[in-house]
Tab-separated table of C-alpha atoms and ligand atoms in Angstrom:
chain	number	residue	atom	x	y	z
A	30	UNK	CA	5.443	6.821	-48.249
A	31	UNK	CA	9.003	8.118	-48.285
A	32	UNK	CA	11.192	8.452	-45.160
A	33	UNK	CA	14.801	9.481	-44.466
A	34	UNK	CA	16.489	7.339	-41.822
A	35	UNK	CA	19.934	8.117	-40.435
A	36	UNK	CA	21.778	4.986	-39.347
A	37	UNK	CA	24.389	5.204	-36.608
A	38	UNK	CA	25.725	1.644	-36.298
A	39	UNK	CA	28.349	2.719	-33.735
A	40	UNK	CA	30.787	0.281	-32.136
A	41	UNK	CA	31.112	-3.399	-31.196
A	42	UNK	CA	28.116	-5.437	-32.347
A	43	UNK	CA	26.338	-2.242	-33.486
A	44	UNK	CA	27.225	-2.540	-37.216
A	45	UNK	CA	26.164	-6.227	-37.294
A	46	UNK	CA	22.719	-5.694	-35.812
A	47	UNK	CA	22.024	-2.513	-37.795
A	48	UNK	CA	22.925	-4.222	-41.100
A	49	UNK	CA	20.420	-6.995	-40.357
A	50	UNK	CA	17.714	-4.578	-39.239
A	51	UNK	CA	18.099	-2.725	-42.551
A	52	UNK	CA	17.243	-5.953	-44.395
A	53	UNK	CA	14.055	-6.215	-42.313
A	54	UNK	CA	13.138	-2.610	-43.131
A	55	UNK	CA	13.841	-3.169	-46.825
A	56	UNK	CA	11.509	-6.160	-46.776
A	57	UNK	CA	8.807	-4.027	-45.153
A	58	UNK	CA	9.377	-1.262	-47.711
A	59	UNK	CA	8.960	-3.724	-50.591
A	60	UNK	CA	5.867	-5.368	-49.134
A	61	UNK	CA	3.987	-2.221	-48.201
A	62	UNK	CA	5.204	0.107	-50.959
A	63	UNK	CA	7.343	2.527	-48.940
A	64	UNK	CA	10.754	4.013	-49.653
A	65	UNK	CA	13.300	4.247	-46.865
A	66	UNK	CA	16.387	6.332	-47.695
A	67	UNK	CA	19.276	5.336	-45.442
A	68	UNK	CA	22.235	7.570	-44.602
A	69	UNK	CA	24.928	5.803	-42.592
A	70	UNK	CA	27.183	7.924	-40.351
A	71	UNK	CA	29.742	7.428	-37.598
A	72	UNK	CA	28.995	8.084	-33.930
A	73	UNK	CA	30.744	6.894	-30.779
A	74	UNK	CA	34.205	5.349	-30.601
A	75	UNK	CA	34.443	4.903	-34.385
A	76	UNK	CA	33.803	8.638	-34.791
A	77	UNK	CA	36.526	9.487	-32.242
A	78	UNK	CA	38.941	7.365	-34.275
A	79	UNK	CA	38.026	8.983	-37.599
A	80	UNK	CA	37.193	12.599	-36.681
A	81	UNK	CA	38.534	13.041	-33.135
A	82	UNK	CA	34.993	13.603	-31.842
A	83	UNK	CA	32.319	11.123	-30.698
A	84	UNK	CA	29.594	13.214	-32.375
A	85	UNK	CA	30.487	15.791	-35.012
A	86	UNK	CA	28.311	18.850	-35.700
A	87	UNK	CA	27.620	17.525	-39.210
A	88	UNK	CA	26.389	14.188	-37.896
A	89	UNK	CA	24.140	15.850	-35.332
A	90	UNK	CA	22.733	18.189	-38.001
A	91	UNK	CA	22.010	15.240	-40.284
A	92	UNK	CA	20.231	13.396	-37.446
A	93	UNK	CA	18.180	16.510	-36.661
A	94	UNK	CA	16.955	16.799	-40.230
A	95	UNK	CA	16.198	13.065	-40.670
A	96	UNK	CA	12.737	11.578	-40.126
A	97	UNK	CA	14.260	9.189	-37.572
A	98	UNK	CA	17.598	7.930	-36.283
A	99	UNK	CA	18.365	4.233	-35.802
A	100	UNK	CA	21.335	3.528	-33.550
A	101	UNK	CA	23.222	0.304	-32.804
A	102	UNK	CA	25.446	0.719	-29.739
A	103	UNK	CA	28.479	2.722	-28.675
A	104	UNK	CA	31.532	2.160	-26.487
A	105	UNK	CA	34.235	-0.401	-25.867
A	106	UNK	CA	37.452	-0.991	-23.920
A	107	UNK	CA	39.492	0.882	-26.534
A	108	UNK	CA	37.886	4.182	-25.500
A	109	UNK	CA	37.558	3.520	-21.763
A	110	UNK	CA	40.450	5.670	-20.502
A	111	UNK	CA	38.920	7.707	-17.633
A	112	UNK	CA	41.217	10.625	-18.487
A	113	UNK	CA	40.176	10.758	-22.156
A	114	UNK	CA	38.787	14.123	-23.334
A	115	UNK	CA	36.019	12.473	-25.296
A	116	UNK	CA	34.183	9.188	-24.841
A	117	UNK	CA	31.723	7.284	-27.033
A	118	UNK	CA	29.011	7.727	-24.384
A	119	UNK	CA	29.397	11.511	-24.532
A	120	UNK	CA	28.380	11.382	-28.193
A	121	UNK	CA	25.245	9.435	-27.317
A	122	UNK	CA	24.261	11.874	-24.570
A	123	UNK	CA	24.925	14.863	-26.856
A	124	UNK	CA	22.790	13.228	-29.540
A	125	UNK	CA	19.869	12.676	-27.131
A	126	UNK	CA	20.151	16.264	-25.945
A	127	UNK	CA	20.609	17.639	-29.475
A	128	UNK	CA	17.509	15.807	-30.698
A	129	UNK	CA	15.539	16.942	-27.642
A	130	UNK	CA	14.308	13.395	-27.016
A	131	UNK	CA	13.307	13.755	-23.388
A	132	UNK	CA	11.352	10.502	-23.003
A	133	UNK	CA	12.834	7.051	-23.463
A	134	UNK	CA	10.213	4.310	-23.834
A	135	UNK	CA	11.464	0.871	-22.856
A	136	UNK	CA	8.795	-1.815	-23.120
A	137	UNK	CA	9.521	-5.032	-21.222
A	138	UNK	CA	7.382	-7.989	-22.246
A	139	UNK	CA	7.990	-11.601	-21.389
A	140	UNK	CA	7.446	-13.965	-24.286
A	141	UNK	CA	5.802	-17.136	-22.901
A	142	UNK	CA	8.332	-19.306	-24.772
A	143	UNK	CA	11.222	-17.528	-23.028
A	144	UNK	CA	10.221	-17.880	-19.378
A	145	UNK	CA	12.900	-20.527	-18.981
A	146	UNK	CA	15.581	-18.123	-20.234
A	147	UNK	CA	15.024	-15.913	-17.196
A	148	UNK	CA	16.505	-16.809	-13.802
A	149	UNK	CA	13.169	-15.858	-12.197
A	150	UNK	CA	10.530	-18.453	-11.362
A	151	UNK	CA	8.025	-18.881	-14.247
A	152	UNK	CA	5.026	-17.963	-12.047
A	153	UNK	CA	6.571	-14.539	-11.343
A	154	UNK	CA	6.826	-13.855	-15.084
A	155	UNK	CA	3.205	-14.619	-15.892
A	156	UNK	CA	1.588	-11.615	-17.575
A	157	UNK	CA	4.557	-9.266	-17.286
A	158	UNK	CA	4.026	-6.316	-19.662
A	159	UNK	CA	5.742	-3.177	-18.436
A	160	UNK	CA	6.448	0.118	-20.154
A	161	UNK	CA	9.283	2.003	-18.480
A	162	UNK	CA	9.427	5.679	-19.414
A	163	UNK	CA	12.835	6.985	-18.544
A	164	UNK	CA	13.412	10.758	-18.507
A	165	UNK	CA	16.343	11.114	-20.901
A	166	UNK	CA	17.709	14.648	-21.171
A	167	UNK	CA	17.861	15.822	-17.557
A	168	UNK	CA	18.683	14.640	-14.060
A	169	UNK	CA	21.987	13.264	-12.909
A	170	UNK	CA	23.307	12.781	-16.450
A	171	UNK	CA	23.115	16.449	-17.395
A	172	UNK	CA	22.846	18.553	-14.194
A	173	UNK	CA	25.312	21.333	-13.567
A	174	UNK	CA	27.864	21.683	-11.902
A	175	UNK	CA	29.589	18.539	-13.005
A	176	UNK	CA	33.288	17.791	-13.046
A	177	UNK	CA	36.452	17.331	-11.018
A	178	UNK	CA	38.696	19.689	-9.132
A	179	UNK	CA	40.891	19.898	-6.068
A	180	UNK	CA	39.314	21.447	-2.999
A	181	UNK	CA	41.065	21.872	0.376
A	182	UNK	CA	43.900	19.753	-0.963
A	183	UNK	CA	41.516	16.895	-1.793
A	184	UNK	CA	40.562	15.555	-5.193
A	185	UNK	CA	36.835	16.031	-5.660
A	186	UNK	CA	34.195	14.950	-8.194
A	187	UNK	CA	30.692	16.397	-8.559
A	188	UNK	CA	27.527	15.385	-10.426
A	189	UNK	CA	24.259	17.232	-9.955
A	190	UNK	CA	20.736	15.839	-9.945
A	191	UNK	CA	18.799	18.801	-11.295
A	192	UNK	CA	15.254	19.062	-12.675
A	193	UNK	CA	13.096	21.949	-13.766
A	194	UNK	CA	9.340	21.605	-13.288
A	195	UNK	CA	8.666	21.632	-17.050
A	196	UNK	CA	11.109	18.775	-17.638
A	197	UNK	CA	9.222	16.592	-15.180
A	198	UNK	CA	5.802	17.694	-16.395
A	199	UNK	CA	6.341	16.849	-20.084
A	200	UNK	CA	7.562	13.312	-19.384
A	201	UNK	CA	4.830	12.799	-16.776
A	202	UNK	CA	2.139	13.928	-19.236
A	203	UNK	CA	3.463	11.472	-21.809
A	204	UNK	CA	3.352	8.677	-19.208
A	205	UNK	CA	-0.282	9.430	-18.417
A	206	UNK	CA	-1.270	9.641	-22.062
A	207	UNK	CA	0.381	6.288	-22.821
A	208	UNK	CA	-1.242	4.749	-19.730
A	209	UNK	CA	-4.673	5.537	-21.229
A	210	UNK	CA	-4.099	2.947	-23.954
A	211	UNK	CA	-2.928	0.357	-21.406
A	212	UNK	CA	-4.034	-0.672	-17.901
A	213	UNK	CA	-4.627	2.943	-16.801
A	214	UNK	CA	-2.032	2.831	-14.060
A	215	UNK	CA	1.133	4.921	-13.604
A	216	UNK	CA	3.872	4.088	-11.113
A	217	UNK	CA	6.045	7.132	-10.513
A	218	UNK	CA	9.428	6.088	-9.145
A	219	UNK	CA	11.476	8.520	-7.062
A	220	UNK	CA	13.551	8.858	-3.892
A	221	UNK	CA	11.370	11.502	-2.269
A	222	UNK	CA	12.368	10.475	1.255
A	223	UNK	CA	15.896	11.749	0.570
A	224	UNK	CA	16.200	13.834	-2.599
A	225	UNK	CA	14.846	17.351	-3.119
A	226	UNK	CA	14.620	16.716	-6.887
A	227	UNK	CA	12.418	13.710	-6.134
A	228	UNK	CA	10.097	15.795	-3.978
A	229	UNK	CA	9.554	18.122	-6.937
A	230	UNK	CA	9.141	15.032	-9.143
A	231	UNK	CA	6.421	13.676	-6.845
A	232	UNK	CA	4.679	17.046	-6.533
A	233	UNK	CA	4.336	17.266	-10.309
A	234	UNK	CA	3.262	13.630	-10.548
A	235	UNK	CA	0.430	14.464	-8.143
A	236	UNK	CA	-0.557	17.533	-10.212
A	237	UNK	CA	-0.608	15.624	-13.500
A	238	UNK	CA	-2.432	12.790	-11.717
A	239	UNK	CA	-5.165	15.218	-10.614
A	240	UNK	CA	-5.571	16.324	-14.242
A	241	UNK	CA	-6.042	12.664	-15.252
A	242	UNK	CA	-8.533	11.219	-12.748
A	243	UNK	CA	-9.174	8.154	-14.940
A	244	UNK	CA	-5.599	6.967	-14.367
A	245	UNK	CA	-4.492	5.408	-11.094
A	246	UNK	CA	-1.253	6.949	-9.810
A	247	UNK	CA	1.050	5.377	-7.276
A	248	UNK	CA	4.444	6.495	-5.975
A	249	UNK	CA	7.223	4.039	-5.254
A	250	UNK	CA	10.689	4.696	-3.911
A	251	UNK	CA	13.380	3.547	-6.294
A	252	UNK	CA	14.871	1.018	-3.884
A	253	UNK	CA	11.462	-0.579	-3.361
A	254	UNK	CA	10.777	-0.471	-7.106
A	255	UNK	CA	13.984	-2.361	-7.847
A	256	UNK	CA	12.969	-5.056	-5.375
A	257	UNK	CA	9.407	-5.328	-6.691
A	258	UNK	CA	10.638	-5.668	-10.267
A	259	UNK	CA	12.034	-9.017	-9.151
A	260	UNK	CA	9.494	-10.084	-6.522
A	261	UNK	CA	6.294	-9.017	-8.310
A	262	UNK	CA	6.886	-7.561	-11.774
A	263	UNK	CA	3.372	-8.377	-13.024
A	264	UNK	CA	2.072	-5.754	-10.615
A	265	UNK	CA	3.624	-2.923	-12.666
A	266	UNK	CA	2.362	-1.353	-15.865
A	267	UNK	CA	3.640	2.131	-16.788
A	268	UNK	CA	6.692	3.234	-14.794
A	269	UNK	CA	7.954	6.809	-15.125
A	270	UNK	CA	11.231	7.845	-13.569
A	271	UNK	CA	14.360	9.990	-13.493
A	272	UNK	CA	17.146	9.410	-16.037
A	273	UNK	CA	19.598	7.392	-13.944
A	274	UNK	CA	16.937	5.495	-11.992
A	275	UNK	CA	15.520	4.471	-15.378
A	276	UNK	CA	18.917	3.421	-16.673
A	277	UNK	CA	19.414	1.089	-13.723
A	278	UNK	CA	15.863	-0.258	-13.500
A	279	UNK	CA	15.706	-1.148	-17.215
A	280	UNK	CA	18.857	-3.272	-17.112
A	281	UNK	CA	17.275	-5.043	-14.158
A	282	UNK	CA	13.943	-5.392	-15.979
A	283	UNK	CA	15.656	-6.895	-19.037
A	284	UNK	CA	16.392	-9.989	-16.949
A	285	UNK	CA	12.641	-10.659	-16.940
A	286	UNK	CA	12.609	-10.877	-20.739
A	287	UNK	CA	15.316	-13.545	-20.763
A	288	UNK	CA	18.055	-11.470	-22.374
A	289	UNK	CA	19.056	-7.852	-22.757
A	290	UNK	CA	19.322	-8.584	-26.455
A	291	UNK	CA	15.518	-8.681	-26.698
A	292	UNK	CA	14.663	-5.170	-25.586
A	293	UNK	CA	14.037	-2.159	-27.852
A	294	UNK	CA	13.669	1.492	-27.038
A	295	UNK	CA	12.253	4.666	-28.527
A	296	UNK	CA	13.417	8.122	-27.488
A	297	UNK	CA	10.852	10.801	-28.252
A	298	UNK	CA	10.632	14.561	-27.989
A	299	UNK	CA	8.152	17.193	-29.011
A	300	UNK	CA	8.444	16.483	-32.765
A	301	UNK	CA	8.084	13.337	-34.860
A	302	UNK	CA	11.827	12.776	-35.193
A	303	UNK	CA	12.878	10.084	-32.725
A	304	UNK	CA	15.958	8.072	-31.795
A	305	UNK	CA	15.610	4.300	-31.782
A	306	UNK	CA	18.113	1.927	-30.198
A	307	UNK	CA	18.245	-1.409	-28.390
A	308	UNK	CA	18.829	-1.063	-24.646
A	309	UNK	CA	21.907	-3.296	-24.671
A	310	UNK	CA	25.488	-2.090	-25.134
A	311	UNK	CA	28.155	-2.766	-27.749
A	312	UNK	CA	29.075	-6.227	-26.313
A	313	UNK	CA	32.790	-6.060	-27.289
A	314	UNK	CA	33.277	-9.687	-26.161
A	315	UNK	CA	31.175	-11.024	-29.050
A	316	UNK	CA	31.713	-8.226	-31.609
A	317	UNK	CA	32.674	-9.460	-35.070
A	318	UNK	CA	31.516	-13.019	-34.384
A	319	UNK	CA	28.136	-12.579	-36.058
A	320	UNK	CA	26.248	-14.107	-33.118
A	321	UNK	CA	24.587	-11.059	-31.526
A	322	UNK	CA	20.838	-11.142	-31.017
A	323	UNK	CA	19.352	-8.660	-33.527
A	324	UNK	CA	15.871	-8.633	-31.945
A	325	UNK	CA	16.348	-5.563	-29.698
A	326	UNK	CA	17.282	-3.508	-32.774
A	327	UNK	CA	14.653	-5.045	-35.040
A	328	UNK	CA	11.968	-4.273	-32.445
A	329	UNK	CA	13.402	-0.738	-32.120
A	330	UNK	CA	12.852	-0.311	-35.857
A	331	UNK	CA	9.224	-1.386	-35.337
A	332	UNK	CA	8.885	1.350	-32.707
A	333	UNK	CA	10.336	3.775	-35.268
A	334	UNK	CA	7.685	2.818	-37.816
A	335	UNK	CA	4.970	3.317	-35.201
A	336	UNK	CA	6.078	6.467	-33.379
A	337	UNK	CA	7.917	8.477	-36.041
A	338	UNK	CA	6.208	7.309	-39.255
A	339	UNK	CA	2.704	6.412	-38.056
A	340	UNK	CA	2.975	2.982	-39.751
A	341	UNK	CA	1.117	0.908	-37.161
A	342	UNK	CA	0.330	-2.064	-39.424
A	343	UNK	CA	3.956	-2.384	-40.518
A	344	UNK	CA	5.209	-2.049	-36.903
A	345	UNK	CA	2.836	-4.768	-35.735
A	346	UNK	CA	3.923	-6.990	-38.646
A	347	UNK	CA	7.531	-6.862	-37.416
A	348	UNK	CA	6.511	-7.487	-33.802
A	349	UNK	CA	4.304	-10.437	-34.774
A	350	UNK	CA	7.080	-11.910	-36.918
A	351	UNK	CA	9.512	-11.686	-33.979
A	352	UNK	CA	6.936	-13.300	-31.671
A	353	UNK	CA	6.287	-16.120	-34.105
A	354	UNK	CA	10.015	-16.702	-34.615
A	355	UNK	CA	10.574	-17.052	-30.878
A	356	UNK	CA	7.519	-19.289	-30.544
A	357	UNK	CA	8.938	-21.505	-33.293
A	358	UNK	CA	12.067	-22.002	-31.155
A	359	UNK	CA	14.645	-19.844	-32.959
A	360	UNK	CA	17.350	-18.785	-30.488
A	361	UNK	CA	20.636	-16.885	-30.644
A	362	UNK	CA	23.451	-17.664	-28.183
A	363	UNK	CA	22.244	-15.223	-25.500
A	364	UNK	CA	19.009	-17.268	-25.354
A	365	UNK	CA	20.885	-20.561	-25.235
A	366	UNK	CA	20.635	-21.255	-28.986
A	367	UNK	CA	22.932	-21.625	-31.978
A	368	UNK	CA	21.562	-19.211	-34.587
A	369	UNK	CA	23.765	-16.470	-35.979
A	370	UNK	CA	22.592	-12.872	-36.278
A	371	UNK	CA	21.910	-13.408	-39.985
A	372	UNK	CA	20.043	-16.684	-39.470
A	373	UNK	CA	17.826	-15.196	-36.775
A	374	UNK	CA	17.015	-12.227	-39.025
A	375	UNK	CA	16.256	-14.532	-41.960
A	376	UNK	CA	13.795	-16.472	-39.756
A	377	UNK	CA	12.054	-13.214	-38.842
A	378	UNK	CA	11.922	-12.018	-42.468
A	379	UNK	CA	10.400	-15.397	-43.447
A	380	UNK	CA	7.492	-14.668	-41.118
A	381	UNK	CA	6.844	-11.113	-42.300
B	5	IPM	C1	21.619	3.075	-21.960
B	5	IPM	C2	23.118	3.058	-21.801
B	5	IPM	C3	23.628	4.492	-21.871
B	5	IPM	C4	22.988	5.273	-20.731
B	5	IPM	C5	25.160	4.624	-21.840
B	5	IPM	C6	25.813	3.856	-22.957
B	5	IPM	C7	25.594	6.061	-21.845
B	5	IPM	O1	23.454	2.432	-20.612
B	5	IPM	O2	21.138	3.559	-23.005
B	5	IPM	O3	20.920	2.600	-21.064
B	5	IPM	O4	23.476	5.226	-19.591
B	5	IPM	O5	21.983	5.936	-20.978
B	6	MG	MG1	21.823	1.554	-19.590
């Protein structure tokens, strides 16, 4: 089969991990007889530098017409001025919105050989296999009004946590449908004891739960959820939550897996076109050194094969190769090892 993939390497370690992931995809293409056509474009800080905009209209249009978008990471100290008109992160948010990818799937699995890389006790990590579904195009990130002004002689800043019923329903329905292929349990995370938006969130969770009686639904407040992720993570299966709650909880959950560098994500909307990116950032401190862990991006490309292209066998081949590589003891610096990005990727390709 033939697929068009737009690559957005972005900033920091982004270009290094995307280049290596492309070699994995090319190996898959050769082995299974597919053609992947790559178009590489700028997005984030590099796009501000070149075009004066973190996401140009042309780049967004190209991403919208591609079969899938594979992204490295954006941001860095160079573009961190709080007064700047544009920021790398704005481009990423505009891309998510422009692609309509309202659900961000972040699987968190603990590889048995990596339990010692996590600061948690090994017995807590036994059997951890969580799928966090983060709402991605609404909530606190996008609600209106938003901005700064001066009111009553005081400087003021406003962000709004806003949700429409349909925005909650579509991500909730996806959570329930994905739970059917897993342990048939959904944990809906909110702050319904304080926030009006969370009370609507919970109301819709209950409605969708009633339509899916085969799935167990539980509600957890976000503060409790953050504690239980550390004290009893094996108790969770599918978690569905608001945009910012999901942002925070998935960084926390990455500690379970031993390193942020391990975790992939898939952002999906109504169509087949998805956005795939590791959950980690651009890691400016190690950019250019060739030592970043490529696994989060390589596993994101596996999610792309599965969710956007329907290539389940090929996706599983990548995931199994990563598993086997970790089992064999290959480690980049974030996992306490010595392998470079290229060496780690070569080990994975060897096992494909
Ligand atoms: C993430 C990142 C982004 C987010 C940033 C870079 C805007 O932290 O994908 O989790 O907050 O969504
Ligand atoms: Mg984040």
